[in-house]
PDB file of C-alpha atoms in Angstrom:
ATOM      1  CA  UNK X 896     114.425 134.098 129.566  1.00  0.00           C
ATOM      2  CA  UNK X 897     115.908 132.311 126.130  1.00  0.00           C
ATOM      3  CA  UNK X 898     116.866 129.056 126.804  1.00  0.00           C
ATOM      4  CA  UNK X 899     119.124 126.396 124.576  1.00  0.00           C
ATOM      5  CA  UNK X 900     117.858 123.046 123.552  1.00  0.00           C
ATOM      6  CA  UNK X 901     121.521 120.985 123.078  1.00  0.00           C
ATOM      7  CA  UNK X 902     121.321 117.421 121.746  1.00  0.00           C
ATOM      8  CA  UNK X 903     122.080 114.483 122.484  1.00  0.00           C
ATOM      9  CA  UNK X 904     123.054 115.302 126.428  1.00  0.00           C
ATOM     10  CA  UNK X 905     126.207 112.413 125.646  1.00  0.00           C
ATOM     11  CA  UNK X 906     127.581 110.510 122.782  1.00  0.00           C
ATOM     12  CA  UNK X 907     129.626 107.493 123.030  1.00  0.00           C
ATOM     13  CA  UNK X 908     131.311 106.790 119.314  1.00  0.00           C
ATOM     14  CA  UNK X 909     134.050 104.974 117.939  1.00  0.00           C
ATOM     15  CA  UNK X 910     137.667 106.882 116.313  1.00  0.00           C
ATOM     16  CA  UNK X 911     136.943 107.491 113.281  1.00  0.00           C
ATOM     17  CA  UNK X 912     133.019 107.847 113.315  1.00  0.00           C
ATOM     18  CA  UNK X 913     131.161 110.940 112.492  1.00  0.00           C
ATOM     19  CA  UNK X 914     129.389 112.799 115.344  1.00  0.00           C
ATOM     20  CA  UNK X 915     126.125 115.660 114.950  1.00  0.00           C
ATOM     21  CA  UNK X 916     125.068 117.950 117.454  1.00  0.00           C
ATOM     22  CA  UNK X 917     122.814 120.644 117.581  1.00  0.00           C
ATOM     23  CA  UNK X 918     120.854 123.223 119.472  1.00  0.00           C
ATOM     24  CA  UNK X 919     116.987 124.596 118.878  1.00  0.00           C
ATOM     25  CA  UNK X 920     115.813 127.955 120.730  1.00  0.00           C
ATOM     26  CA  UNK X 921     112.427 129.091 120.707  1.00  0.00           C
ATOM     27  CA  UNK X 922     113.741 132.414 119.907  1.00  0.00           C
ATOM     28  CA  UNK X 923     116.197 134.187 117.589  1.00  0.00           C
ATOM     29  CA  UNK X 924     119.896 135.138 117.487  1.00  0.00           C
ATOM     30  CA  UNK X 925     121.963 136.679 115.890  1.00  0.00           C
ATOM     31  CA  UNK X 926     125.088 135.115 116.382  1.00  0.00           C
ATOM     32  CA  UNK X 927     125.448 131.234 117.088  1.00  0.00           C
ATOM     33  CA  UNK X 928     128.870 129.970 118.925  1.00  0.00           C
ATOM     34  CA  UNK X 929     130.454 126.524 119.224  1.00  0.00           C
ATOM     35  CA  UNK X 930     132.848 125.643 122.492  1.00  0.00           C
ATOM     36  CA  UNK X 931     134.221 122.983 123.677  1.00  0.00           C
ATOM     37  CA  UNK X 932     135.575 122.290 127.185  1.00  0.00           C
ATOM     38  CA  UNK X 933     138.593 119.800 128.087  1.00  0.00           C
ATOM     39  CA  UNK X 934     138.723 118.954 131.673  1.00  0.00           C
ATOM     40  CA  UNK X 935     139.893 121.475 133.921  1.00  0.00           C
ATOM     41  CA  UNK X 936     139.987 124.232 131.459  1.00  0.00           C
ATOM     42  CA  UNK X 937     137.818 126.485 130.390  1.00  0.00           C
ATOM     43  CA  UNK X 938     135.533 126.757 127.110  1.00  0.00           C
ATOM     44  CA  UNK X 939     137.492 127.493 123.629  1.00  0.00           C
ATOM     45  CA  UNK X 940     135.946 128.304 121.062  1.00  0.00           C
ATOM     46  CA  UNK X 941     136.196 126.633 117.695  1.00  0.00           C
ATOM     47  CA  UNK X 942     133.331 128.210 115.735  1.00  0.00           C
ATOM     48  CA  UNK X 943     131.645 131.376 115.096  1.00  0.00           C
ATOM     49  CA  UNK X 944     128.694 131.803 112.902  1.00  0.00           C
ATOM     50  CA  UNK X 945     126.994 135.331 111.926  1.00  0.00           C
ATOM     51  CA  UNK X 946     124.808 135.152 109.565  1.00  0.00           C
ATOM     52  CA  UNK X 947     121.259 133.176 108.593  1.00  0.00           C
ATOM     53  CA  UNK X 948     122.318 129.880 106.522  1.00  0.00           C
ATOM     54  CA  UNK X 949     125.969 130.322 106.911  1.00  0.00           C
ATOM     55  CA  UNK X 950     127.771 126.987 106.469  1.00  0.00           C
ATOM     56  CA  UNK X 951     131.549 127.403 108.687  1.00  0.00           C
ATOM     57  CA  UNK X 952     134.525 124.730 108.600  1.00  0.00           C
ATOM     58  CA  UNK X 953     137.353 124.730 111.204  1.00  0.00           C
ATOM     59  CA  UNK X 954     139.166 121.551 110.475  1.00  0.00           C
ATOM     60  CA  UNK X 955     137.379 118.532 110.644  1.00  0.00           C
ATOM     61  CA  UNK X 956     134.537 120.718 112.377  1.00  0.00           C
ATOM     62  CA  UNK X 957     131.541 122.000 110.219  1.00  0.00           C
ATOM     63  CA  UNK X 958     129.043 124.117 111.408  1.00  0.00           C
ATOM     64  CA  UNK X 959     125.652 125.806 110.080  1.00  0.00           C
ATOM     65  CA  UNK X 960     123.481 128.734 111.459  1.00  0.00           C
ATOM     66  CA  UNK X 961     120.512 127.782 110.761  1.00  0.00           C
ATOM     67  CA  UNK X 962     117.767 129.579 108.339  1.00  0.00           C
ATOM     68  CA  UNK X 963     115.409 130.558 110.974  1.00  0.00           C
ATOM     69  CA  UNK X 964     118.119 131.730 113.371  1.00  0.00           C
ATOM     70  CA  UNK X 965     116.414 129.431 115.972  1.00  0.00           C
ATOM     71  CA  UNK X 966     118.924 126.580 115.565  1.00  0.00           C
ATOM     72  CA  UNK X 967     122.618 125.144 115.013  1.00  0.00           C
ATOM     73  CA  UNK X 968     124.409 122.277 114.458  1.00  0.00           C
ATOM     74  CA  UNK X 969     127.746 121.182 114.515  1.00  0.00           C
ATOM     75  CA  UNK X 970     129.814 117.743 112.621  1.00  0.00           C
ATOM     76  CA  UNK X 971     132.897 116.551 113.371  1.00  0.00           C
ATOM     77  CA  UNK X 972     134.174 114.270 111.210  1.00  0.00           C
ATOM     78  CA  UNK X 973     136.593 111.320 111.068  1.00  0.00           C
ATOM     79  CA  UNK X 974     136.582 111.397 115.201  1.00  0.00           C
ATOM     80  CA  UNK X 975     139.722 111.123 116.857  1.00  0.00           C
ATOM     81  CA  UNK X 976     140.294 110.443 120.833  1.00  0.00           C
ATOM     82  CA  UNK X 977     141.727 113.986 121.194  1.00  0.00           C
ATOM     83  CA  UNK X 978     137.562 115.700 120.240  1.00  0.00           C
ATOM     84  CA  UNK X 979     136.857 114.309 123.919  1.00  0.00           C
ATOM     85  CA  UNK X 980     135.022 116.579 125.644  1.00  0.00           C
ATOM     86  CA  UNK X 981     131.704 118.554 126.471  1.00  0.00           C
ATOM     87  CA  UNK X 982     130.914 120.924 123.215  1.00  0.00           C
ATOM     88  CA  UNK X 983     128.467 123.640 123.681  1.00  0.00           C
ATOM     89  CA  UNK X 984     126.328 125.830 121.846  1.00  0.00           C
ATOM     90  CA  UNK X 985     125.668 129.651 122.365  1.00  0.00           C
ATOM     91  CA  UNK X 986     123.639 132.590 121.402  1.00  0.00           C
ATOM     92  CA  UNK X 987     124.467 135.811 121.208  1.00  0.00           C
ATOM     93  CA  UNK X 988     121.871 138.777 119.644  1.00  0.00           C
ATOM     94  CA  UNK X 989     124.148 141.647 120.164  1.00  0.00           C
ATOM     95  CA  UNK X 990     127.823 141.970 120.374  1.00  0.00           C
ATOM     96  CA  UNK X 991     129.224 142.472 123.679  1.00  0.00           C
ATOM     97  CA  UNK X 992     126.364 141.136 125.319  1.00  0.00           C
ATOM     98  CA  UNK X 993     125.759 137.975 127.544  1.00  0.00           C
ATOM     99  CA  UNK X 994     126.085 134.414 125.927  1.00  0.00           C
ATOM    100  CA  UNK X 995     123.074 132.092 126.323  1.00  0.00           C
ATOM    101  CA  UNK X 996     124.485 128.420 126.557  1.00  0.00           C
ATOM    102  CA  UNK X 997     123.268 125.166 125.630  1.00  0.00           C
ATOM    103  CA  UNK X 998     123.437 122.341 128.553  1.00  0.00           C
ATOM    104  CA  UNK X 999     126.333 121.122 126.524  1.00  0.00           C
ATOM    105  CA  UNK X1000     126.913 117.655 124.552  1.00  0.00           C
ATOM    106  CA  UNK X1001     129.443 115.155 126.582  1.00  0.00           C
ATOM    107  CA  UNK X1002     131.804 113.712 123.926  1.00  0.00           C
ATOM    108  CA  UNK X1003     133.312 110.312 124.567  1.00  0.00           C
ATOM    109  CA  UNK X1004     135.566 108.312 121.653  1.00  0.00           C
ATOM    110  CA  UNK X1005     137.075 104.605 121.888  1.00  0.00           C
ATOM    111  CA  UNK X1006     139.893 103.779 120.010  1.00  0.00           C
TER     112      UNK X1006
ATOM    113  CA  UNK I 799     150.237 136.736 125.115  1.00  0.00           C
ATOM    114  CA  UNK I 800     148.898 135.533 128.200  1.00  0.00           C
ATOM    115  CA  UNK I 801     144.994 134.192 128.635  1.00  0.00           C
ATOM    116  CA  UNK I 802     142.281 135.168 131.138  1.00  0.00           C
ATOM    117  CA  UNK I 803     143.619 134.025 134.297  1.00  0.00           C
ATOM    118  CA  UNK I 804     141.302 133.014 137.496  1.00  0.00           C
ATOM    119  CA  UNK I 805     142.395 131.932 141.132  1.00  0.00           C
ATOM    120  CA  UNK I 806     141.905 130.400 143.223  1.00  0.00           C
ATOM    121  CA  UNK I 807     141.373 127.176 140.754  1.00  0.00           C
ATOM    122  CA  UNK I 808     139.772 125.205 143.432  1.00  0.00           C
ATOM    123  CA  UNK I 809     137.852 126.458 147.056  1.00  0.00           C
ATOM    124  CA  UNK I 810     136.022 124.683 149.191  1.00  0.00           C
ATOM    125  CA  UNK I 811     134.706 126.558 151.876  1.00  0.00           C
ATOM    126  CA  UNK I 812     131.213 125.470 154.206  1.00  0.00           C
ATOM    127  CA  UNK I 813     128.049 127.008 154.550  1.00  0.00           C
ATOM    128  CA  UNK I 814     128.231 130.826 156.244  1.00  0.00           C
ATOM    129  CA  UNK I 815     131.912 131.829 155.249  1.00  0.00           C
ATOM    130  CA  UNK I 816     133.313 134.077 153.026  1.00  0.00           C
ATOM    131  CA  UNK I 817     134.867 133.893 149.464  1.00  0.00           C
ATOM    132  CA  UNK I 818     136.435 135.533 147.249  1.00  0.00           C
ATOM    133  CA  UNK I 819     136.828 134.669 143.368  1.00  0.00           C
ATOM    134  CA  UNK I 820     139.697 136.428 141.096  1.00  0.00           C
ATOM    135  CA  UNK I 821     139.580 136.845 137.596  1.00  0.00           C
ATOM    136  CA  UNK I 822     142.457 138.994 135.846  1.00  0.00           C
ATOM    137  CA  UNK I 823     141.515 139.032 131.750  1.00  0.00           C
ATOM    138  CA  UNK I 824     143.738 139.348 128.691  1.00  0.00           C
ATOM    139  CA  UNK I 825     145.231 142.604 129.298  1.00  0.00           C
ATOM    140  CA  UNK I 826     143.943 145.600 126.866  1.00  0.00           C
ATOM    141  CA  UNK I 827     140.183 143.720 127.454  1.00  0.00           C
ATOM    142  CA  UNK I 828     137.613 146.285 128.062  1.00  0.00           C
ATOM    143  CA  UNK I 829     134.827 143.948 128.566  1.00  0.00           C
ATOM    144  CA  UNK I 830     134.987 141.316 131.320  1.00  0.00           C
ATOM    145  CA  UNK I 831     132.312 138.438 132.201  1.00  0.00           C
ATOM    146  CA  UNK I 832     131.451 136.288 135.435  1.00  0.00           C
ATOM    147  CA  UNK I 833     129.442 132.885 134.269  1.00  0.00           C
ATOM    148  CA  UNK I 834     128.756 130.277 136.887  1.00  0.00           C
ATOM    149  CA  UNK I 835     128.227 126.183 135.639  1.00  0.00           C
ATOM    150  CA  UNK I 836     126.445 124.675 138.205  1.00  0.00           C
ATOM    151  CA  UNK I 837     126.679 120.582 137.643  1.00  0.00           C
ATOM    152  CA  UNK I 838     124.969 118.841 134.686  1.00  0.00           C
ATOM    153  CA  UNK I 839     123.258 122.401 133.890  1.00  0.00           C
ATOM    154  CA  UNK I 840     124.263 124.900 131.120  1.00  0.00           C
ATOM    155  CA  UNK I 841     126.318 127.653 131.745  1.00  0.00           C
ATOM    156  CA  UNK I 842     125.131 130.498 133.214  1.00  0.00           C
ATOM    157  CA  UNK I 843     125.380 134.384 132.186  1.00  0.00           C
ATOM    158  CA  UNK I 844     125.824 136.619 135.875  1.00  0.00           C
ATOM    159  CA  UNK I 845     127.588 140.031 134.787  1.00  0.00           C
ATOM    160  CA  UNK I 846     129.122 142.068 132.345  1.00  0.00           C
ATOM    161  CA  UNK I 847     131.742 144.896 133.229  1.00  0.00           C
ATOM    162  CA  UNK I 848     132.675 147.461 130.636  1.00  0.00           C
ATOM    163  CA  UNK I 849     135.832 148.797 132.192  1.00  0.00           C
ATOM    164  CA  UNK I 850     135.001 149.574 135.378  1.00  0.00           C
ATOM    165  CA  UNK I 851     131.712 149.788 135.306  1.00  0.00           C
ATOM    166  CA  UNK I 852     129.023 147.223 135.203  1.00  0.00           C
ATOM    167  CA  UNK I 853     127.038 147.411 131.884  1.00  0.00           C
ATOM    168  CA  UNK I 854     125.006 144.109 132.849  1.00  0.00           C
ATOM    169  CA  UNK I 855     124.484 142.493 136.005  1.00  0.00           C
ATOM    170  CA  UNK I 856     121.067 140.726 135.498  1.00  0.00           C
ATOM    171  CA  UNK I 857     122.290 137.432 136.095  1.00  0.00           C
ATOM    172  CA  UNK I 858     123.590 137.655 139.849  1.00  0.00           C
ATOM    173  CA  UNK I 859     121.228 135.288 141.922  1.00  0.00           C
ATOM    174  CA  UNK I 860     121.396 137.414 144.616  1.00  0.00           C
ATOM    175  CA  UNK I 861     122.768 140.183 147.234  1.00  0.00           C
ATOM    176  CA  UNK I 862     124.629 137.728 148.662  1.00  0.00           C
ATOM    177  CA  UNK I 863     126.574 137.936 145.854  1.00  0.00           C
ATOM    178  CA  UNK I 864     129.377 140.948 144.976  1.00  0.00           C
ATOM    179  CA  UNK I 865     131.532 141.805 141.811  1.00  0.00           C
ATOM    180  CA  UNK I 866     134.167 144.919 141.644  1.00  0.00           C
ATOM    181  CA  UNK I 867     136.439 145.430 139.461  1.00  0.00           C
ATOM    182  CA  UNK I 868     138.356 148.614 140.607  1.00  0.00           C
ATOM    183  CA  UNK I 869     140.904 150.101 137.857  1.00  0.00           C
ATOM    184  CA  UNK I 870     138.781 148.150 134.960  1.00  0.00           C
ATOM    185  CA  UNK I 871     141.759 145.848 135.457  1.00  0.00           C
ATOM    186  CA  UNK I 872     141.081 142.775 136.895  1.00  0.00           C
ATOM    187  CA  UNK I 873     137.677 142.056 138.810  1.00  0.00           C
ATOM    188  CA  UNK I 874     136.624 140.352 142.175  1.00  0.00           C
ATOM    189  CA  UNK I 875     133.614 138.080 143.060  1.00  0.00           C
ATOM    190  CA  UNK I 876     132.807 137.902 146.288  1.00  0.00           C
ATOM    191  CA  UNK I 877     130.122 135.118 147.854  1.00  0.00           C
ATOM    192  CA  UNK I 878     129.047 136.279 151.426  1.00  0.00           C
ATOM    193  CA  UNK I 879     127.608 134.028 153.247  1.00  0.00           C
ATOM    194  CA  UNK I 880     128.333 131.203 150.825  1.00  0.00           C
ATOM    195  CA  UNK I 881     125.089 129.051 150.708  1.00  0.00           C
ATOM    196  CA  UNK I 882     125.338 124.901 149.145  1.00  0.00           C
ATOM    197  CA  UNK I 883     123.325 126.125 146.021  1.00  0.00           C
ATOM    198  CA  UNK I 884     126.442 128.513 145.165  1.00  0.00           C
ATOM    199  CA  UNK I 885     128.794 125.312 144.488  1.00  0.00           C
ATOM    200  CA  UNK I 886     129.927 125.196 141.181  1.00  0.00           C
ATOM    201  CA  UNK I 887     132.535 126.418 138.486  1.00  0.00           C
ATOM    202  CA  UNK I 888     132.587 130.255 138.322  1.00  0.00           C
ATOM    203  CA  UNK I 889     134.421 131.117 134.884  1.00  0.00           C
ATOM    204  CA  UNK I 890     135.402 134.573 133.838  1.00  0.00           C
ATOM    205  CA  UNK I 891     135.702 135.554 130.096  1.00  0.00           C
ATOM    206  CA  UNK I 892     137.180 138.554 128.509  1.00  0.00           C
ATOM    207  CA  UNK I 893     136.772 140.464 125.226  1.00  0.00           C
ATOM    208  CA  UNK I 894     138.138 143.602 123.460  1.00  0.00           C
ATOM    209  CA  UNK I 895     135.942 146.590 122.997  1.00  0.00           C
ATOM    210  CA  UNK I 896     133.705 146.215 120.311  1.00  0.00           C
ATOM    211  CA  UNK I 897     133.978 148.726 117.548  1.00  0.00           C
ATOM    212  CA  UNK I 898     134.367 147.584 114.281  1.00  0.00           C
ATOM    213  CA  UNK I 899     132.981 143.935 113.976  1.00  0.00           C
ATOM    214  CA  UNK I 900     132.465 140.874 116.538  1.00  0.00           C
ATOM    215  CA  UNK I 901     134.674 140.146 119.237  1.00  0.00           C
ATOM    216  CA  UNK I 902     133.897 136.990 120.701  1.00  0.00           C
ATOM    217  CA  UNK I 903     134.659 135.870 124.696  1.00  0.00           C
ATOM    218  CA  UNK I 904     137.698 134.073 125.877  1.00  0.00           C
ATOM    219  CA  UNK I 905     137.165 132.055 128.481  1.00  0.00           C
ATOM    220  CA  UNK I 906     139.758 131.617 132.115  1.00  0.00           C
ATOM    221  CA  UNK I 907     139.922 128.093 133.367  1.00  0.00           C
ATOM    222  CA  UNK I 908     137.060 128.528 136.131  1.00  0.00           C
ATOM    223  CA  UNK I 909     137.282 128.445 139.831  1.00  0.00           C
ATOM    224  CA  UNK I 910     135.573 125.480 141.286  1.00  0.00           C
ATOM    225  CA  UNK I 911     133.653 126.118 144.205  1.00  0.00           C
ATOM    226  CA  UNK I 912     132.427 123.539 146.285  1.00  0.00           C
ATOM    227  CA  UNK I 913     130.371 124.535 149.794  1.00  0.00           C
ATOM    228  CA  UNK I 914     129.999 122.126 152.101  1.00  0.00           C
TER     229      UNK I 914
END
């Protein structure tokens, strides 16, 4: 079945730094999904990105759907202690369907 | 207006019994989801229910495993006999129907299930 690539597995920054994730499939979608997870809740999701090359801000969140369709990133910028948490990715190629999810990226920030 | 709602939020249970997971979605939500997370591994797609009816169950692992939900209301998951693989956090996500653009999946706070 499709899988997710999601990278790096953890990050360990500083307040304030800038942080990249992304995720590579060997296959297409056609919509890419960003979530992130707090302890003891569930996933929320901050971005949603339909179309080939489309470039989405939420915030201090950016996040691209990549040319190919095979791929995604995600930015947060200026960190704060608060962006703690595990962020994954997700694939989608029809509405209403199942969501494919990345192994997700483990967030931690030092102030 | 109230999220998707699971229970119990914790169950730990040992190898051979019974249990049962709850999910009750944002109400007005035709389309209702099971995942499963097991730990340090992505999470995992196991059904789809389209009111009351299941539209897409290709991701339950096995027979051992059972989902209703009767009413298209709020659905069941039942594990029977729970086996040590089956620990982890079951979540249950909801969405409105989908005519007329994207609806994307809200997410409950997961049941974690822990068989010993």
């Amino acid at each position: 079945g499709q899988q997710l690539n999601q990278s790096p597995q953890s990050m360990f920054i500083q307040e304030g730094e800038d942080v990249s994730m992304n995720c590579t499939s060997s296959s297409i979608f056609n919509t890419w999904l960003w979530y992130k997870q707090d302890p003891g809740e569930g996933p929320v999701l901050l971005i949603a990105l339909y179309k080939a090359g489309e470039l989405t801000s939420n915030g201090r969140l950016t996040a691209q759907f990549g040319i190919t369709r095979k791929d995604s990133f995600l930015n947060i910028s200026a960190s704060i202690p608060s962006d703690v948490g595990i962020y994954f990715c997700a694939g989608r190629n029809q509405a209403g369907t199942a969501l494919i999810f990345g192994k997700g990226t483990t967030l931690s920030v030092s102030s | 207006e109230a999220g998707v709602t699971q229970f119990p939020s914790h169950s730990v249970i040992e190898k051979g019994q019974t249990v049962t997971l709850r999910c009750d979605p944002i109400s007005g939500h035709d389309n209702l989801y099971w995942y499963r997370r097991v730990m340090g591994k992505e999470i995992k797609f196991l059904l789809h229910f389209v009111k009351e009816s299941k539209q897409d169950e290709s991701g339950m692992p096995n027979n051992r495993f059972l989902a209703e939900r009767t009413g298209g209301t709020y659905s069941t998951l039942k594990v029977q006999p729970a086996e040590l693989e089956d620990s982890g956090v079951y979540f249950c996500a909801s969405s409105p129907y989908l005519g007329g653009g994207a609806h994307e999946q809200y997410f409950g706070p997961g049941t974690r299930l822990t068989v010993t």
